[in-house]
Short mmCIF file of C-alpha atoms and ligand atoms in Angstrom, two decimals:
data_model
loop_
_atom_site.label_atom_id
_atom_site.label_comp_id
_atom_site.label_asym_id
_atom_site.label_seq_id
_atom_site.Cartn_x
_atom_site.Cartn_y
_atom_site.Cartn_z
CA UNK T 7 101.89 58.39 108.19
CA UNK T 8 102.00 57.31 112.04
CA UNK T 9 99.52 55.82 113.80
CA UNK T 10 98.69 57.33 117.44
CA UNK T 11 98.01 54.87 120.03
CA UNK T 12 96.87 56.36 123.62
CA UNK T 13 94.45 55.41 126.38
CA UNK T 14 90.87 56.57 124.87
CA UNK T 15 87.97 58.63 126.61
CA UNK T 16 84.77 57.06 126.76
CA UNK T 17 81.99 59.35 127.00
CA UNK T 18 78.97 58.52 129.14
CA UNK T 19 75.64 60.77 129.08
CA UNK T 20 73.30 60.03 132.01
CA UNK T 21 69.59 61.52 132.07
CA UNK T 22 70.64 64.65 130.78
CA UNK T 23 68.03 67.44 130.67
CA UNK T 24 68.23 71.20 129.84
CA UNK T 25 65.87 73.68 129.23
CA UNK T 26 66.44 77.43 128.02
CA UNK T 27 64.26 80.30 129.25
CA UNK T 28 63.29 82.80 126.00
CA UNK T 29 62.10 86.13 126.41
CA UNK T 30 59.19 86.76 124.21
CA UNK T 31 57.16 89.90 123.85
CA UNK T 32 53.55 89.67 124.39
CA UNK T 33 52.17 89.41 121.00
CA UNK T 34 49.05 91.56 121.84
CA UNK T 35 50.81 94.34 123.89
CA UNK T 36 54.26 94.16 122.57
CA UNK T 37 55.20 97.66 124.09
CA UNK T 38 54.05 96.88 127.78
CA UNK T 39 56.20 94.02 129.28
CA UNK T 40 57.83 90.80 128.24
CA UNK T 41 56.98 87.54 129.48
CA UNK T 42 59.15 84.23 129.92
CA UNK T 43 58.91 81.07 128.41
CA UNK T 44 60.66 77.83 129.33
CA UNK T 45 61.74 75.45 126.21
CA UNK T 46 62.28 72.27 127.15
CA UNK T 47 65.12 71.02 124.82
CA UNK T 48 66.61 68.09 126.34
CA UNK T 49 64.81 65.55 128.25
CA UNK T 50 66.27 62.35 130.04
CA UNK T 51 69.17 61.97 127.40
CA UNK T 52 71.54 58.53 128.11
CA UNK T 53 73.72 56.84 126.25
CA UNK T 54 77.22 55.75 125.83
CA UNK T 55 79.90 56.15 123.73
CA UNK T 56 82.84 53.43 123.13
CA UNK T 57 86.41 54.79 123.24
CA UNK T 58 87.77 55.34 119.57
CA UNK T 59 84.40 55.01 117.60
CA UNK T 60 82.45 57.00 115.57
CA UNK T 61 79.16 58.11 116.92
CA UNK T 62 76.74 59.97 114.55
CA UNK T 63 73.66 62.30 115.83
CA UNK T 64 70.75 62.36 114.03
CA UNK T 65 67.49 64.20 114.54
CA UNK T 66 64.86 67.13 113.48
CA UNK T 67 66.28 70.56 112.80
CA UNK T 68 65.96 72.62 116.63
CA UNK T 69 65.50 69.28 118.39
CA UNK T 70 69.00 69.84 120.32
CA UNK T 71 71.75 68.11 118.83
CA UNK T 72 74.42 70.98 118.87
CA UNK T 73 73.15 71.74 122.70
CA UNK T 74 73.79 68.55 123.44
CA UNK T 75 77.25 68.51 122.28
CA UNK T 76 78.06 71.92 123.54
CA UNK T 77 77.22 70.03 127.24
CA UNK T 78 79.45 67.09 126.62
CA UNK T 79 82.21 69.40 125.59
CA UNK T 80 81.61 71.58 128.40
CA UNK T 81 80.83 74.78 127.02
CA UNK T 82 77.02 74.60 128.08
CA UNK T 83 75.64 73.31 131.56
CA UNK T 84 72.85 71.17 131.94
CA UNK T 85 69.60 71.47 134.62
CA UNK T 86 70.10 67.78 135.45
CA UNK T 87 71.96 64.81 134.51
CA UNK T 88 75.64 64.11 133.88
CA UNK T 89 78.49 63.88 131.66
CA UNK T 90 81.10 61.13 132.31
CA UNK T 91 84.23 61.14 130.29
CA UNK T 92 86.62 58.17 131.32
CA UNK T 93 84.43 58.05 134.25
CA UNK T 94 84.70 61.49 135.51
CA UNK T 95 82.47 64.32 135.37
CA UNK T 96 82.71 66.86 133.05
CA UNK T 97 82.76 70.54 134.78
CA UNK T 98 84.01 72.43 132.00
CA UNK T 99 85.94 72.64 128.46
CA UNK T 100 89.07 70.82 127.70
CA UNK T 101 91.78 71.71 125.38
CA UNK T 102 91.81 67.72 124.53
CA UNK T 103 88.56 68.16 122.88
CA UNK T 104 88.13 70.12 119.77
CA UNK T 105 85.05 71.55 118.07
CA UNK T 106 84.73 71.56 113.99
CA UNK T 107 81.55 73.77 113.46
CA UNK T 108 79.18 73.83 110.15
CA UNK T 109 80.63 77.52 109.34
CA UNK T 110 84.23 78.33 108.31
CA UNK T 111 86.41 78.76 111.05
CA UNK T 112 90.00 79.34 109.53
CA UNK T 113 91.24 82.74 110.35
CA UNK T 114 90.91 84.63 106.75
CA UNK T 115 94.44 86.80 107.16
CA UNK T 116 96.51 83.53 107.40
CA UNK T 117 97.33 80.93 105.13
CA UNK T 118 96.15 77.26 105.31
CA UNK T 119 99.69 76.15 106.55
CA UNK T 120 99.31 79.27 109.37
CA UNK T 121 95.81 78.17 110.02
CA UNK T 122 97.13 74.41 110.43
CA UNK T 123 99.98 75.78 112.67
CA UNK T 124 97.21 76.91 115.04
CA UNK T 125 96.76 73.42 116.27
CA UNK T 126 100.65 72.53 116.32
CA UNK T 127 101.63 75.09 119.16
CA UNK T 128 101.97 72.16 121.83
CA UNK T 129 104.95 70.58 119.68
CA UNK T 130 107.61 72.19 121.27
CA UNK T 131 110.48 71.19 118.52
CA UNK T 132 109.94 73.55 115.72
CA UNK T 133 111.66 70.78 113.31
CA UNK T 134 109.21 68.07 114.71
CA UNK T 135 106.47 71.28 114.64
CA UNK T 136 107.06 71.40 110.93
CA UNK T 137 107.34 68.01 109.61
CA UNK T 138 103.87 67.19 111.60
CA UNK T 139 102.27 70.21 109.79
CA UNK T 140 103.27 68.68 106.55
CA UNK T 141 102.09 65.25 107.26
CA UNK T 142 98.43 66.82 108.02
CA UNK T 143 98.38 68.77 105.22
CA UNK T 144 99.20 65.66 102.88
CA UNK T 145 96.61 63.54 105.03
CA UNK T 146 94.00 65.60 103.79
CA UNK T 147 95.14 66.52 100.57
CA UNK T 148 96.04 70.09 100.89
CA UNK T 149 99.76 69.95 99.48
CA UNK T 150 100.11 72.77 96.83
CA UNK T 151 97.57 74.64 98.65
CA UNK T 152 99.69 75.25 101.56
CA UNK T 153 100.06 78.77 100.86
CA UNK T 154 96.47 79.63 99.88
CA UNK T 155 94.67 81.87 101.98
CA UNK T 156 90.87 80.64 102.83
CA UNK T 157 89.39 82.68 100.22
CA UNK T 158 91.45 81.20 97.64
CA UNK T 159 90.62 77.43 98.48
CA UNK T 160 87.09 75.81 97.51
CA UNK T 161 84.62 74.98 100.30
CA UNK T 162 85.98 71.77 100.46
CA UNK T 163 89.56 72.57 100.80
CA UNK T 164 89.03 74.94 103.69
CA UNK T 165 87.06 71.78 105.39
CA UNK T 166 90.17 69.63 105.12
CA UNK T 167 92.02 72.52 106.32
CA UNK T 168 90.23 72.52 109.45
CA UNK T 169 89.92 69.01 110.07
CA UNK T 170 93.73 69.11 109.56
CA UNK T 171 93.92 71.57 112.11
CA UNK T 172 91.73 69.79 114.31
CA UNK T 173 93.57 66.87 113.92
CA UNK T 174 97.25 67.78 114.35
CA UNK T 175 95.94 68.92 117.99
CA UNK T 176 95.72 65.40 118.63
CA UNK T 177 92.16 65.28 120.01
CA UNK T 178 90.49 62.72 122.51
CA UNK T 179 87.15 63.69 121.17
CA UNK T 180 86.91 65.49 117.91
CA UNK T 181 83.37 67.22 117.95
CA UNK T 182 82.10 67.75 114.68
CA UNK T 183 78.66 69.95 114.34
CA UNK T 184 77.38 69.42 110.71
CA UNK T 185 80.88 69.92 109.53
CA UNK T 186 80.09 69.24 105.96
CA UNK T 187 76.35 70.60 105.49
CA UNK T 188 77.76 73.63 103.33
CA UNK T 189 79.38 71.46 100.84
CA UNK T 190 78.10 70.23 97.67
CA UNK T 191 77.07 66.71 97.10
CA UNK T 192 80.29 65.47 95.61
CA UNK T 193 82.49 66.95 97.28
CA UNK T 194 80.46 65.52 100.83
CA UNK T 195 80.99 62.18 99.49
CA UNK T 196 84.92 62.67 98.99
CA UNK T 197 85.00 64.34 102.84
CA UNK T 198 83.31 61.25 104.09
CA UNK T 199 85.79 58.92 102.48
CA UNK T 200 88.17 61.12 103.94
CA UNK T 201 86.84 61.07 107.42
CA UNK T 202 86.94 57.00 107.04
CA UNK T 203 90.25 57.34 106.41
CA UNK T 204 91.20 59.62 109.36
CA UNK T 205 89.42 57.48 111.86
CA UNK T 206 91.00 54.23 110.59
CA UNK T 207 94.33 56.22 111.56
CA UNK T 208 93.46 57.93 114.50
CA UNK T 209 92.14 56.67 118.02
CA UNK T 210 90.18 60.02 118.63
CA UNK T 211 86.38 59.29 119.64
CA UNK T 212 84.60 61.35 117.32
CA UNK T 213 80.95 62.64 117.94
CA UNK T 214 79.48 63.76 114.52
CA UNK T 215 76.16 65.54 114.14
CA UNK T 216 74.62 65.41 110.77
CA UNK T 217 71.17 65.79 108.82
CA UNK T 218 72.30 63.41 106.25
CA UNK T 219 70.89 59.55 107.37
CA UNK T 220 73.17 57.86 104.36
CA UNK T 221 76.12 59.83 105.90
CA UNK T 222 75.18 58.68 109.16
CA UNK T 223 75.15 54.95 108.07
CA UNK T 224 78.03 55.34 106.02
CA UNK T 225 80.42 56.52 108.81
CA UNK T 226 79.05 55.62 112.30
CA UNK T 227 79.76 52.86 114.43
CA UNK T 228 76.94 54.26 116.88
CA UNK T 229 73.89 56.26 115.31
CA UNK T 230 71.46 58.26 117.97
CA UNK T 231 68.45 59.36 116.97
CA UNK T 232 66.87 62.35 118.64
CA UNK T 233 63.27 62.89 118.74
CA UNK T 234 61.45 66.36 118.54
CA UNK T 235 61.96 68.61 121.26
CA UNK T 236 61.94 67.76 124.07
CA UNK T 237 64.30 65.71 122.86
CA UNK T 238 64.90 61.77 123.93
CA UNK T 239 67.12 59.58 122.25
CA UNK T 240 64.46 57.40 120.02
CA UNK T 241 67.12 54.81 118.78
CA UNK T 242 70.54 54.05 119.71
CA UNK T 243 72.02 51.87 116.96
CA UNK T 244 75.45 50.39 116.93
CA UNK T 245 76.90 48.89 113.84
CA UNK T 246 79.79 47.04 112.95
CA UNK T 247 79.60 46.40 109.07
CA UNK T 248 82.74 46.72 107.18
CA UNK T 249 83.86 50.13 105.03
CA UNK T 250 83.29 50.92 102.48
CA UNK T 251 79.32 50.03 103.14
CA UNK T 252 76.80 49.38 100.60
CA UNK T 253 73.43 50.80 101.78
CA UNK T 254 71.43 49.59 98.79
CA UNK T 255 71.33 45.81 99.78
CA UNK T 256 71.05 43.12 102.93
CA UNK T 257 71.03 44.54 106.41
CA UNK T 258 72.24 48.07 105.97
CA UNK T 259 69.20 48.92 103.32
CA UNK T 260 66.95 47.37 105.93
CA UNK T 261 68.61 49.89 108.68
CA UNK T 262 68.45 52.91 106.35
CA UNK T 263 64.19 52.31 106.03
CA UNK T 264 64.41 51.78 109.58
CA UNK T 265 66.17 55.13 110.30
CA UNK T 266 63.89 56.97 107.20
CA UNK T 267 60.90 55.54 109.59
CA UNK T 268 62.50 56.84 112.83
CA UNK T 269 63.14 60.33 111.51
CA UNK T 270 59.18 60.50 109.90
CA UNK T 271 60.31 60.16 106.47
CA UNK T 272 57.88 57.47 105.34
CA UNK T 273 57.58 58.85 101.80
CA UNK T 274 61.06 59.79 101.43
CA UNK T 275 61.91 56.53 100.46
N1 ATP N 304 71.66 79.89 124.09
C1 ATP N 304 70.33 79.84 123.58
N2 ATP N 304 69.28 80.20 124.53
C2 ATP N 304 68.16 80.09 124.25
N3 ATP N 304 67.52 79.17 123.55
C3 ATP N 304 68.57 78.23 122.45
C4 ATP N 304 70.20 78.77 122.67
N4 ATP N 304 70.75 77.67 122.04
C5 ATP N 304 69.55 76.54 121.78
N5 ATP N 304 68.25 77.25 121.72
C6 ATP N 304 67.15 76.90 121.52
O1 ATP N 304 67.28 75.32 121.78
C7 ATP N 304 66.76 74.61 120.87
C8 ATP N 304 67.64 73.37 120.28
O2 ATP N 304 68.81 73.71 118.88
P1 ATP N 304 69.89 73.59 119.08
O3 ATP N 304 70.72 74.30 118.22
O4 ATP N 304 70.56 72.43 120.19
O5 ATP N 304 69.13 72.62 117.76
P2 ATP N 304 69.64 71.50 116.69
O6 ATP N 304 69.46 70.13 116.68
O7 ATP N 304 71.19 71.60 116.75
O8 ATP N 304 68.98 72.05 115.46
P3 ATP N 304 69.78 72.07 113.78
O9 ATP N 304 69.59 70.87 113.21
O10 ATP N 304 69.25 73.11 112.89
O11 ATP N 304 71.15 72.69 113.81
C9 ATP N 304 66.30 75.40 119.77
O12 ATP N 304 64.77 75.55 120.11
C10 ATP N 304 66.99 76.68 120.20
O13 ATP N 304 65.99 78.05 119.89
MG1 MG N 305 72.62 72.39 115.44
#
């Protein structure tokens, strides 16, 4: 399998602030009129992400993790603050930046191979395109299932096909919003390993939202822990422990405890 080498983006988020205005019915007299309530989501978010690194975002449900990723990717606008990618301010989305969501994103009327092929349209030489598709299908362990439709694949296989479809675009930044959230525990562990393999083979910068503290500690070069809404960066942790990581002892066990505490999960340890 080839390794891609190319100059990489880095992300810098400066003092990012975002509110939504929510329309609510007046509780006492629902028929009369509505009022608008400002919902502060992000309040002064600052961090930097190194090129080619794997950054995990942790934080309570509803704190604004997805909103933050959508702003970085240029799908949403911040009220204040800036996102810089390689020093340039983000003003919109880019085809070099690919999103993988928690929900199934495969097109159900296309086979696994045809879904992966949606990501390879930029490759003009048909032979090269076809051989790349084979490579990526093999890399995510889907060989033998290329011609299956999504409903004929397991949940883990569908995720693998999505990851292959994202990677074949050779993205500079891969955004993953709880990509393995719907999978069973064992399949999640397998996908974790596969993400580490993928990350060692590619230069893509990965921004990865998860609710799973161990997943973040296993995968991340950096872990950003966000607070309750209005959300700030509660901790910005850099890890350089080699893989595979043993979270049960030493520095990583201490760090794991610290992250549980940061997440307010004192009783869960
Ligand atoms: N388009 C929108 N319009 C109004 N409010 C929104 C919109 N998108 C998100 N919100 C609100 O912003 C807050 C943060 O939402 P967001 O989806 O970013 O949280 P999250 O941290 O990703 O949560 P979860 O972990 O549950 O996925 C929530 O209160 C949500 O209701
Ligand atoms: Mg979310």
